[in-house]
C-alpha atoms as a printed R data frame, in Angstrom:
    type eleno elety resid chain resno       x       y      z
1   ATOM     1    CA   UNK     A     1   0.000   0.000  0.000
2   ATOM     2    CA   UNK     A     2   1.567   3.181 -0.938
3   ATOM     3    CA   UNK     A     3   1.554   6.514  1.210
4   ATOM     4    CA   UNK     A     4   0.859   9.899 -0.776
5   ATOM     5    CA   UNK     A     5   2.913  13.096  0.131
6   ATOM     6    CA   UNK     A     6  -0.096  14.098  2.015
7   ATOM     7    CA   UNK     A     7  -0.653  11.221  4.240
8   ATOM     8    CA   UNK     A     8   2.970  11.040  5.057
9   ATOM     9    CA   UNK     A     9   3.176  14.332  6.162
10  ATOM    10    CA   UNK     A    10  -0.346  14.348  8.309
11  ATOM    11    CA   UNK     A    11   1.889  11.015 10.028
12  ATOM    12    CA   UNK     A    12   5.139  12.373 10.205
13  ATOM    13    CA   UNK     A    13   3.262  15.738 12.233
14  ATOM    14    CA   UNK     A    14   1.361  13.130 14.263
15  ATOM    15    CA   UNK     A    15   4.379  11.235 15.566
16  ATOM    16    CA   UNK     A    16   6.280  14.119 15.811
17  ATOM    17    CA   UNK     A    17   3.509  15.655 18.068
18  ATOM    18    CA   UNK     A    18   2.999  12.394 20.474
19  ATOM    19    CA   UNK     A    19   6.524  11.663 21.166
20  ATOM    20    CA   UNK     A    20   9.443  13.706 19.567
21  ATOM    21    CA   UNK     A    21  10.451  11.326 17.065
22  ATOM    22    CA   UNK     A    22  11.073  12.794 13.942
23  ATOM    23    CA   UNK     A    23  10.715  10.939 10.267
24  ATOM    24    CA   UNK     A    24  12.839  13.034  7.810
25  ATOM    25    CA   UNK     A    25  11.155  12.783  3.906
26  ATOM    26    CA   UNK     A    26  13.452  10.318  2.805
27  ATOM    27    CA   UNK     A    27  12.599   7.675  5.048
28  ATOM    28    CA   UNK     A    28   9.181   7.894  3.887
29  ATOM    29    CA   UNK     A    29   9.439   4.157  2.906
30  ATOM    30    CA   UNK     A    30   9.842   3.276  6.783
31  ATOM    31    CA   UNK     A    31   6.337   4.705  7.680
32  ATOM    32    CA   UNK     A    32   4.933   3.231  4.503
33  ATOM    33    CA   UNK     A    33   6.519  -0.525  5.112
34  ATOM    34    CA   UNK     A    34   5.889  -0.629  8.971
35  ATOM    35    CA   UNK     A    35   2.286   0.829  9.148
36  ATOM    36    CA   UNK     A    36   0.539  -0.933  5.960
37  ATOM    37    CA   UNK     A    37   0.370  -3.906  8.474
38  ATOM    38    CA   UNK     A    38  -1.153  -2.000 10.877
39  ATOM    39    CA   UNK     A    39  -3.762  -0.596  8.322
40  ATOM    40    CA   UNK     A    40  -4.772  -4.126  7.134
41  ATOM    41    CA   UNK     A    41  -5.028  -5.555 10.740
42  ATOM    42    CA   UNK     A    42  -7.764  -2.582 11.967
43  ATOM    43    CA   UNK     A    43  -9.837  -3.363  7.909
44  ATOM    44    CA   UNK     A    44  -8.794   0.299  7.027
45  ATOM    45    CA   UNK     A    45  -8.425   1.128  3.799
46  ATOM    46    CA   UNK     A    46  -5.787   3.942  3.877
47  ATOM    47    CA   UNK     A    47  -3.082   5.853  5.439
48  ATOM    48    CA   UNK     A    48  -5.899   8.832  5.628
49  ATOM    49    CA   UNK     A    49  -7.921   6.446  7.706
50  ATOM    50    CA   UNK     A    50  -5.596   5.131  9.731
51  ATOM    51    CA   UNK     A    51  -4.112   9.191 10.644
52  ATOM    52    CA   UNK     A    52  -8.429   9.713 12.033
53  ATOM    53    CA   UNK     A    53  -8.642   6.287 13.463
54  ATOM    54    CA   UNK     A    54  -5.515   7.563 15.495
55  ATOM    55    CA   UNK     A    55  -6.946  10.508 16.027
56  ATOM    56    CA   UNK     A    56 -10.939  10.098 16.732
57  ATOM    57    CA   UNK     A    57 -11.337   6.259 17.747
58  ATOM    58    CA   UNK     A    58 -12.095   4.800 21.563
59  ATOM    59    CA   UNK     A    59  -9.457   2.268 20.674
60  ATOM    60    CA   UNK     A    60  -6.849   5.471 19.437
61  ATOM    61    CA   UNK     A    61  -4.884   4.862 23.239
62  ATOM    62    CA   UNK     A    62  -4.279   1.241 22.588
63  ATOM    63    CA   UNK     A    63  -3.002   2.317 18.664
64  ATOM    64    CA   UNK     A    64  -0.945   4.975 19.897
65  ATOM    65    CA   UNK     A    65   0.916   1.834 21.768
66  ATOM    66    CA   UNK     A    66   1.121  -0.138 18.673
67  ATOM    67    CA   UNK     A    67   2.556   3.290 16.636
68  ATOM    68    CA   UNK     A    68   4.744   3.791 19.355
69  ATOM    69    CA   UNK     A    69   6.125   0.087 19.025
70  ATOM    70    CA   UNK     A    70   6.558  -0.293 15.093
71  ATOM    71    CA   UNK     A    71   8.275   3.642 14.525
72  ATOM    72    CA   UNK     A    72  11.125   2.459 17.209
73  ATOM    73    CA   UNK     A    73  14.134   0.862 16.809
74  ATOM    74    CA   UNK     A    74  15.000  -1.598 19.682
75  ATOM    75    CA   UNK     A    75  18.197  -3.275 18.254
76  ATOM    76    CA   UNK     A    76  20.514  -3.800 21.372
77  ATOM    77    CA   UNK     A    77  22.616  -6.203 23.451
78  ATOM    78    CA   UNK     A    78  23.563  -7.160 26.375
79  ATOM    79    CA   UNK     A    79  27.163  -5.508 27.308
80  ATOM    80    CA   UNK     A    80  26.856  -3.067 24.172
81  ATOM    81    CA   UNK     A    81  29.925  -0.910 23.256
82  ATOM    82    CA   UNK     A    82  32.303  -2.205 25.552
83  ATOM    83    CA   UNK     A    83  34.354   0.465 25.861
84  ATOM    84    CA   UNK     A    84  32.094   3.210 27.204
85  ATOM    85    CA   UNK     A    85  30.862   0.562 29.849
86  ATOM    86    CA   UNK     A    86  34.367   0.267 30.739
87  ATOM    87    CA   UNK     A    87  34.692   3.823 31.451
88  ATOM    88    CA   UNK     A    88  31.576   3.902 33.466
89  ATOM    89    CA   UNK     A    89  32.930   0.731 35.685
90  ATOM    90    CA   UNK     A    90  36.527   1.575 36.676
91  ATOM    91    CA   UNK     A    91  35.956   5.482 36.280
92  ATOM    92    CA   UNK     A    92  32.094   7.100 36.362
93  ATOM    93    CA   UNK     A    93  30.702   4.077 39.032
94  ATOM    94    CA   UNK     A    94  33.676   3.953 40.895
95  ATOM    95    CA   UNK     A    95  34.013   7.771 42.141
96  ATOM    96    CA   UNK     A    96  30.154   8.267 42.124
97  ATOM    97    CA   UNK     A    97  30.361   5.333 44.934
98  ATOM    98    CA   UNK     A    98  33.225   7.195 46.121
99  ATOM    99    CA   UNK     A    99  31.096  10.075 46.736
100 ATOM   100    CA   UNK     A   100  28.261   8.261 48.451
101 ATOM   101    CA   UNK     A   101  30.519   6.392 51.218
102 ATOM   102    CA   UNK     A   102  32.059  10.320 51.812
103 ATOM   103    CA   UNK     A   103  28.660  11.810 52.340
104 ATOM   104    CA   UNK     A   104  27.557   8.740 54.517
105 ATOM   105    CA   UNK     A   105  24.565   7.962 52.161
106 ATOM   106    CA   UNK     A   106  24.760   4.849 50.458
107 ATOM   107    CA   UNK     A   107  22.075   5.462 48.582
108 ATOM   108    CA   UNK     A   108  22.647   4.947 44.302
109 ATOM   109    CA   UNK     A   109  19.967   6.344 41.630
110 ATOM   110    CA   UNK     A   110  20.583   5.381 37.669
111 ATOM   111    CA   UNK     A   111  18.331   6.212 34.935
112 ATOM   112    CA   UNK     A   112  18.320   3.706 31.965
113 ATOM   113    CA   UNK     A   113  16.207   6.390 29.228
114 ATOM   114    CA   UNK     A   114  15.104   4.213 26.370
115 ATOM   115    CA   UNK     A   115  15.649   0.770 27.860
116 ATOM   116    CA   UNK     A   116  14.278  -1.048 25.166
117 ATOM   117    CA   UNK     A   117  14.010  -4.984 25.859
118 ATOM   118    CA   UNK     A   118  16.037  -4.135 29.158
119 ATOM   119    CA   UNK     A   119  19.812  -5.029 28.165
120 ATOM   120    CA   UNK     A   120  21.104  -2.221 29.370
121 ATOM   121    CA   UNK     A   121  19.551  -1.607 32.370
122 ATOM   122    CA   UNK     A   122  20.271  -4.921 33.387
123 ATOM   123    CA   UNK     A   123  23.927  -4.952 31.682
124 ATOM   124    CA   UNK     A   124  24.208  -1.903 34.759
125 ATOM   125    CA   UNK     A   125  22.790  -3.913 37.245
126 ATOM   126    CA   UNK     A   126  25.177  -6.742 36.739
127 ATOM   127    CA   UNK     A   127  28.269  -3.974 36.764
128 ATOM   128    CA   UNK     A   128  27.068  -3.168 40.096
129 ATOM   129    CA   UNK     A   129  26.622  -6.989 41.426
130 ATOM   130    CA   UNK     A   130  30.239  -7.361 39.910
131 ATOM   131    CA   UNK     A   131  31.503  -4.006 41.607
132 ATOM   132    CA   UNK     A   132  29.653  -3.893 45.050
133 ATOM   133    CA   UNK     A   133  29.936  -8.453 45.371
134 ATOM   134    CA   UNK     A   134  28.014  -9.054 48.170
135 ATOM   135    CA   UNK     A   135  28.406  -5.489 49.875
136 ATOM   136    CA   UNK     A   136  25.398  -4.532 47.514
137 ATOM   137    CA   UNK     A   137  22.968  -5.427 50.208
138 ATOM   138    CA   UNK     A   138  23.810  -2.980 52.324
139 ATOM   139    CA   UNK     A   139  23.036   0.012 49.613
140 ATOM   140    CA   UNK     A   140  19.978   1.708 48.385
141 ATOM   141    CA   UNK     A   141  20.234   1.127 44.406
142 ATOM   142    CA   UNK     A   142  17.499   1.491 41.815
143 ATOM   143    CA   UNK     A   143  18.148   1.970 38.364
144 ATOM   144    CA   UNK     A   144  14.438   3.511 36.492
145 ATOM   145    CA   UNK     A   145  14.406   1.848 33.491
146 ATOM   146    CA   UNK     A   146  12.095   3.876 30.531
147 ATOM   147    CA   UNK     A   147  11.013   3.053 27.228
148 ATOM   148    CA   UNK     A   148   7.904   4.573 25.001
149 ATOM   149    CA   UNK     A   149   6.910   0.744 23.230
150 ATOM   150    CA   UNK     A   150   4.717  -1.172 26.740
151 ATOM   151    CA   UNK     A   151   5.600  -4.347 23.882
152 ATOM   152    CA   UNK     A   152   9.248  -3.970 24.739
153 ATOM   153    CA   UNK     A   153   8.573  -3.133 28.551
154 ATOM   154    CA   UNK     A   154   6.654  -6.220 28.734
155 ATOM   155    CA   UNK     A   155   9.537  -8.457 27.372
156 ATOM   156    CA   UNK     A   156  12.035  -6.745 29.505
157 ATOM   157    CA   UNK     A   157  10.175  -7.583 32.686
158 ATOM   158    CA   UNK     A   158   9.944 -10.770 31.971
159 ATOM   159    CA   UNK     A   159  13.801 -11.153 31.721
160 ATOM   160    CA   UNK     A   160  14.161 -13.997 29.161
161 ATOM   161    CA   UNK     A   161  16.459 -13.521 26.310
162 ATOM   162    CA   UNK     A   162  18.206 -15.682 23.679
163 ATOM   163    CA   UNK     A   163  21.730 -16.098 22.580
164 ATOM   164    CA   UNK     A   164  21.972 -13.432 20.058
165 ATOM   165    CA   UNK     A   165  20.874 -10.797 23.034
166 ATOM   166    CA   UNK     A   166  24.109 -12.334 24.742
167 ATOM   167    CA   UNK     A   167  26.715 -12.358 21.787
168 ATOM   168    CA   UNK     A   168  28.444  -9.797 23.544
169 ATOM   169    CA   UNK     A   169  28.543 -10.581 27.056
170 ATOM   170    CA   UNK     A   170  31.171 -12.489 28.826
171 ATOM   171    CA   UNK     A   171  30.788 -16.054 29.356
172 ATOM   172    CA   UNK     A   172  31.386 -16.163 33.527
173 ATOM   173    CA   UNK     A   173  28.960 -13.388 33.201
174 ATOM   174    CA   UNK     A   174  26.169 -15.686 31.527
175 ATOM   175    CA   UNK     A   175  26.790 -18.322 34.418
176 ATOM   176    CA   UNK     A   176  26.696 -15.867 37.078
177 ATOM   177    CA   UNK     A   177  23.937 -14.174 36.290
178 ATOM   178    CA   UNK     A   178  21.358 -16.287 33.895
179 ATOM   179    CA   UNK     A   179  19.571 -19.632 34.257
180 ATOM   180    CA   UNK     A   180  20.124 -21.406 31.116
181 ATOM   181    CA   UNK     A   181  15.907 -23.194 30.152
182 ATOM   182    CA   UNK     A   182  16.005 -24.308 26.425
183 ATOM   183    CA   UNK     A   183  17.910 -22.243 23.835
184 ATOM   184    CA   UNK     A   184  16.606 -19.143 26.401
185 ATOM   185    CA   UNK     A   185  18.505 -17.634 29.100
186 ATOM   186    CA   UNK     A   186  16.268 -16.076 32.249
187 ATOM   187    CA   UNK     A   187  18.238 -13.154 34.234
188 ATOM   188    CA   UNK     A   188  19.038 -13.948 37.745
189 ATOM   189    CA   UNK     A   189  16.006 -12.348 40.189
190 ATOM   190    CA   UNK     A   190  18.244 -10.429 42.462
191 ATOM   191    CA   UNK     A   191  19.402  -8.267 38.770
192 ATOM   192    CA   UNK     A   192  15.727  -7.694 38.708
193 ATOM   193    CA   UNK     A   193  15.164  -6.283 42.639
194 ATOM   194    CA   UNK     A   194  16.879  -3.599 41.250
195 ATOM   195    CA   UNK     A   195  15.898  -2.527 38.195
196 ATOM   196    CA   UNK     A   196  12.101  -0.686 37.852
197 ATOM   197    CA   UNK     A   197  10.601  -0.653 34.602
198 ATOM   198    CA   UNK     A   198   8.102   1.714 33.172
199 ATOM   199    CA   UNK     A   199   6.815   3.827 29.939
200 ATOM   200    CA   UNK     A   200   7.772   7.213 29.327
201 ATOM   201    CA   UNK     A   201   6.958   9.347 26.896
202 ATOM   202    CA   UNK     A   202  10.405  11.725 26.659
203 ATOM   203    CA   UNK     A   203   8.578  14.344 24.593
204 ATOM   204    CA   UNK     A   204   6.395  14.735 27.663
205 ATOM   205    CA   UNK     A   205   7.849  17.061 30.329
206 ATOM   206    CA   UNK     A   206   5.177  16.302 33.043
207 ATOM   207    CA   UNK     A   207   6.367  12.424 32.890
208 ATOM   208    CA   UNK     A   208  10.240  13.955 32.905
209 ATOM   209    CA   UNK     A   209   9.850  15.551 36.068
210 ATOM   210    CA   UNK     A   210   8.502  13.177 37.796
211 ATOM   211    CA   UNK     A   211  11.772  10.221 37.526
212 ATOM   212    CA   UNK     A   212  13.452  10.273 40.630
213 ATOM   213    CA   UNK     A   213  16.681  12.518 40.609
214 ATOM   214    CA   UNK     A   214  19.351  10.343 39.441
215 ATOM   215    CA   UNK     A   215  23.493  10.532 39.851
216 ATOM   216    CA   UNK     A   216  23.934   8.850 36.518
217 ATOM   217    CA   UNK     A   217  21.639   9.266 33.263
218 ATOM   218    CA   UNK     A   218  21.915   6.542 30.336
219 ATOM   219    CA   UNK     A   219  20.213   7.496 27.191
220 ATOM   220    CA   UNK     A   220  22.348   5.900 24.521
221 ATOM   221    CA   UNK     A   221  21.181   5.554 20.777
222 ATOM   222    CA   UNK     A   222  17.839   7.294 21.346
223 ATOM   223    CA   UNK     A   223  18.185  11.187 20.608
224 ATOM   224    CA   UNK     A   224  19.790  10.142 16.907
225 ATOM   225    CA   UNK     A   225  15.431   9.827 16.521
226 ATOM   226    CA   UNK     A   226  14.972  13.405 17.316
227 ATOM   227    CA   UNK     A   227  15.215  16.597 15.477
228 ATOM   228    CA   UNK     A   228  17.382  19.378 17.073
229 ATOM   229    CA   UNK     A   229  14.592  21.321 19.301
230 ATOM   230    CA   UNK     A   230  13.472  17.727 20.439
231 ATOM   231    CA   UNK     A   231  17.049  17.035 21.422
232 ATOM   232    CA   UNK     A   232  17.838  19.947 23.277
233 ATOM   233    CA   UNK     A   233  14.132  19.515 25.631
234 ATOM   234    CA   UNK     A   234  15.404  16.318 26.314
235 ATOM   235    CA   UNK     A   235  18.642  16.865 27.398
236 ATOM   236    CA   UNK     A   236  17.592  19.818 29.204
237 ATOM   237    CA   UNK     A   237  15.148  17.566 31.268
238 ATOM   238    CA   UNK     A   238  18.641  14.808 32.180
239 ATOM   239    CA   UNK     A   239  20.636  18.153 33.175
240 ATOM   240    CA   UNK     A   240  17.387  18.297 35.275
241 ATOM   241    CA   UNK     A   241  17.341  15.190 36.601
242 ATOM   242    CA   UNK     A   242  20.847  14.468 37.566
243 ATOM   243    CA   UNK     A   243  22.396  15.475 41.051
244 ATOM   244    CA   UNK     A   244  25.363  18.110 40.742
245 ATOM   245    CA   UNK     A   245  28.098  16.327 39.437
246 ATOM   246    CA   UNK     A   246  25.836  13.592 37.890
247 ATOM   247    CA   UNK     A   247  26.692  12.368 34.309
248 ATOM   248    CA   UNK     A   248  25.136  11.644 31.110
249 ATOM   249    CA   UNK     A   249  25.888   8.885 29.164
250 ATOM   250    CA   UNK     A   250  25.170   8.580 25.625
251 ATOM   251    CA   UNK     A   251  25.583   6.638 21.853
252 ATOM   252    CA   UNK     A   252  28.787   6.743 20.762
253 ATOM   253    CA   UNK     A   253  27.530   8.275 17.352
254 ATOM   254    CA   UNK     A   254  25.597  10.905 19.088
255 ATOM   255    CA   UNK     A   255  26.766  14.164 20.333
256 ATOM   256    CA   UNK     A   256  25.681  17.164 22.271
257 ATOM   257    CA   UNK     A   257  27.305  19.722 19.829
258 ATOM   258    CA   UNK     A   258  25.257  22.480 18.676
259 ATOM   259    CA   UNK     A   259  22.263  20.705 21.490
260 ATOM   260    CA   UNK     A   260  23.802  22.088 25.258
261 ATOM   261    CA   UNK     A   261  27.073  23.685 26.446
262 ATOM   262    CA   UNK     A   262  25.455  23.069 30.218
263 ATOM   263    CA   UNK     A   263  27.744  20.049 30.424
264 ATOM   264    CA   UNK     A   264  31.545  19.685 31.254
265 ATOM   265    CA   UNK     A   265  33.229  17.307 28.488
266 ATOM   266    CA   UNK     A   266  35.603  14.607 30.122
267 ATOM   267    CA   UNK     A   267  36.962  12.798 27.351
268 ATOM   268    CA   UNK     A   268  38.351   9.134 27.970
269 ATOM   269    CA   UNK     A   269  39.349   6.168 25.748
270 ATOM   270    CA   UNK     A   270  36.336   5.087 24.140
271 ATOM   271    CA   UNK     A   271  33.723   7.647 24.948
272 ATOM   272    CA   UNK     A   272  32.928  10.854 26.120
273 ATOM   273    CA   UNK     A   273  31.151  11.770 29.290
274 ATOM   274    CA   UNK     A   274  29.113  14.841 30.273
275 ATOM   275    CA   UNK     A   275  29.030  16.076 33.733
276 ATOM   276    CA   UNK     A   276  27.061  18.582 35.384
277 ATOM   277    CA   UNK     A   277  29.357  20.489 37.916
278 ATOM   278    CA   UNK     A   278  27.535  21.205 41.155
C-alpha cells in the first residue's frame, strides 16, 4: 500500500507531536513498510484512515501503543559498546560510589532512558553486582528503566532472552547471572530487585519531572530519533534530573554539539562523558 505526500506528512506531524520522534522525507518508505500492516489488521483502507482512526477512535490509546512500538528501533545487546561501559565501571561508578561512602549515604539512583528490551539496564545492574559483590545489600540502588513501546517493557520484565541478546557478554557473566531453560537464558532475580521498569513518553515534560533525581543518566542511541529542538528539551530535562556532578551517558555516534554547552566534556578512551558540575 503506498503513502501519498499528504498522508505522510499528516503522520510524520502526528508522531512528531505524540513523542518527539522525527521521520525526515526520505525515510518515507519506513512509515509506509511498517504501518501498511497496521492498516490491514484494523480493515482500514488507507493511510488517511488510519491518521483519524488515530486521532478520533475509543481504541486510538491502545493504537498509539502499537505506533509507538513499530516507529522504534530496539536493536541492542547485552554488554553493548564495551568500551564506554568500561569507562563507566573503573571510572564514572567507581568515584560516584566514592562520593556516596564520603557523604555517609549509600544510597545509588541510575536512569536507563530508552531501555528497550532491558539489556542495558540490566547490563548496569550486573556492573554493580560485579563491583559492590556481596556489599550490595547494604546500599539503596534502583536503576528507572524507561522506554515509550509497553511491547518492549513487557519483554524486559519478563527477563528472558536468547543467545543473540548475549553475543556480547562475557561467558562467567552468563553463568553468574542467567539460568540457562532451552535455547533461552532467564536473568538472575536479584538483577531484577533492582531494576524498575516503566513507559515514558520523553517528549512529555510532566512524565520527565517526575523520575526520581538520578546521579547517573543513560540514554544511549535514542536522541539520533529526534530533530534538534526535540534534542535539546530532552537533554535539558537529564541536566534536570541528575544530582550536581551527575553524568550523562550517551551513543557513541551521538553528540551534544550544537544541542547544550550546560555540560563539562571529560573525554576518555572510548567515549565521552558529560558532567554537570555542582
Amino acid at each position: 500500500m503506498q503513502i501519498s505526500n499528504e498522508e505522510f506528512v499528516l503522520l510524520r506531524d502526528f508522531i512528531y507531536q505524540q513523542c518527539g520522534i522525527f521521520i525526515a522525507e526520505n525515510r518515507k518508505y519506513l512509515v509506509e513498510n511498517r504501518l501498511s500492516n497496521r492498516i490491514k489488521e484494523l480493515n482500514l483502507k488507507s493511510y488517511n484512515e488510519y491518521y483519524n482512526f488515530l486521532r478520533f477512535d475509543a481504541n486510538r490509546r491502545t493504537e498509539l501503543n502499537k505506533l509507538f512500538e513499530v516507529v522504534t528501533t530496539n536493536e541492542t545487546s547485552f554488554f553493548r559498546n564495551p568500551p564506554q561501559l568500561e569507562v563507566f565501571q573503573k571510572s564514572v561508578l567507581a568515584e560516584t560510589l566514592e562520593q556516596c561512602k564520603k557523604s555517609g549515604q549509600k544510597k545509588l539512583r541510575i536512569w536507563s532512558a530508552g531501555c528497550s528490551t532491558g539489556e542495558e539496564p540490566y547490563t548496569l545492574a550486573i556492573i554493580l553486582h560485579e563491583v559492590l559483590k556481596s556489599d550490595i545489600r547494604t546500599w539503596d540502588i534502583k536503576i528507572t528503566a524507561n522506554d515509550l513501546s509497553e511491547a518492549v517493557l513487557g519483554a524486559a520484565r519478563r527477563g528472558v532472552y536468547n543467545e543473540y541478546a548475549l553475543r556480547t557478554t562475557p561467558k562467567e557473566i552468563i553463568s553468574s547471572y542467567f539460568t540457562k531453560e532451552g535455547n533461552l537464558y532467564k536473568v538472575d532475580p536479584a538483577l531484577k530487585h533492582i531494576v524498575s521498569f516503566g513507559q515514558i513518553n520523553l517528549s512529555d515534560k510532566e512524565q520527565l519531572r517526575r523520575v526520581e533525581k538520578s546521579q547517573i543518566v543513560f540514554c544511549r542511541n535514542v536522541i539520533i530519533y529526534f530533530d534538534d529542538e526535540m534534542k535539546r528539551k530532552v537533554i535539558n530535562a537529564f541536566y534536570d534530573n541528575l544530582e550536581p556532578n551527575g553524568v550523562l551517558l550517551i551513543g557513541h555516534s551521538e553528540s551534544l554539539h550544537n544541542i547544550s554547552r550546560a555540560f563539562q566534556l571529560e573525554h576518555h578512551k572510548g567515549t565521552i562523558v558529560y558532567r554537570k558540575l555542582s
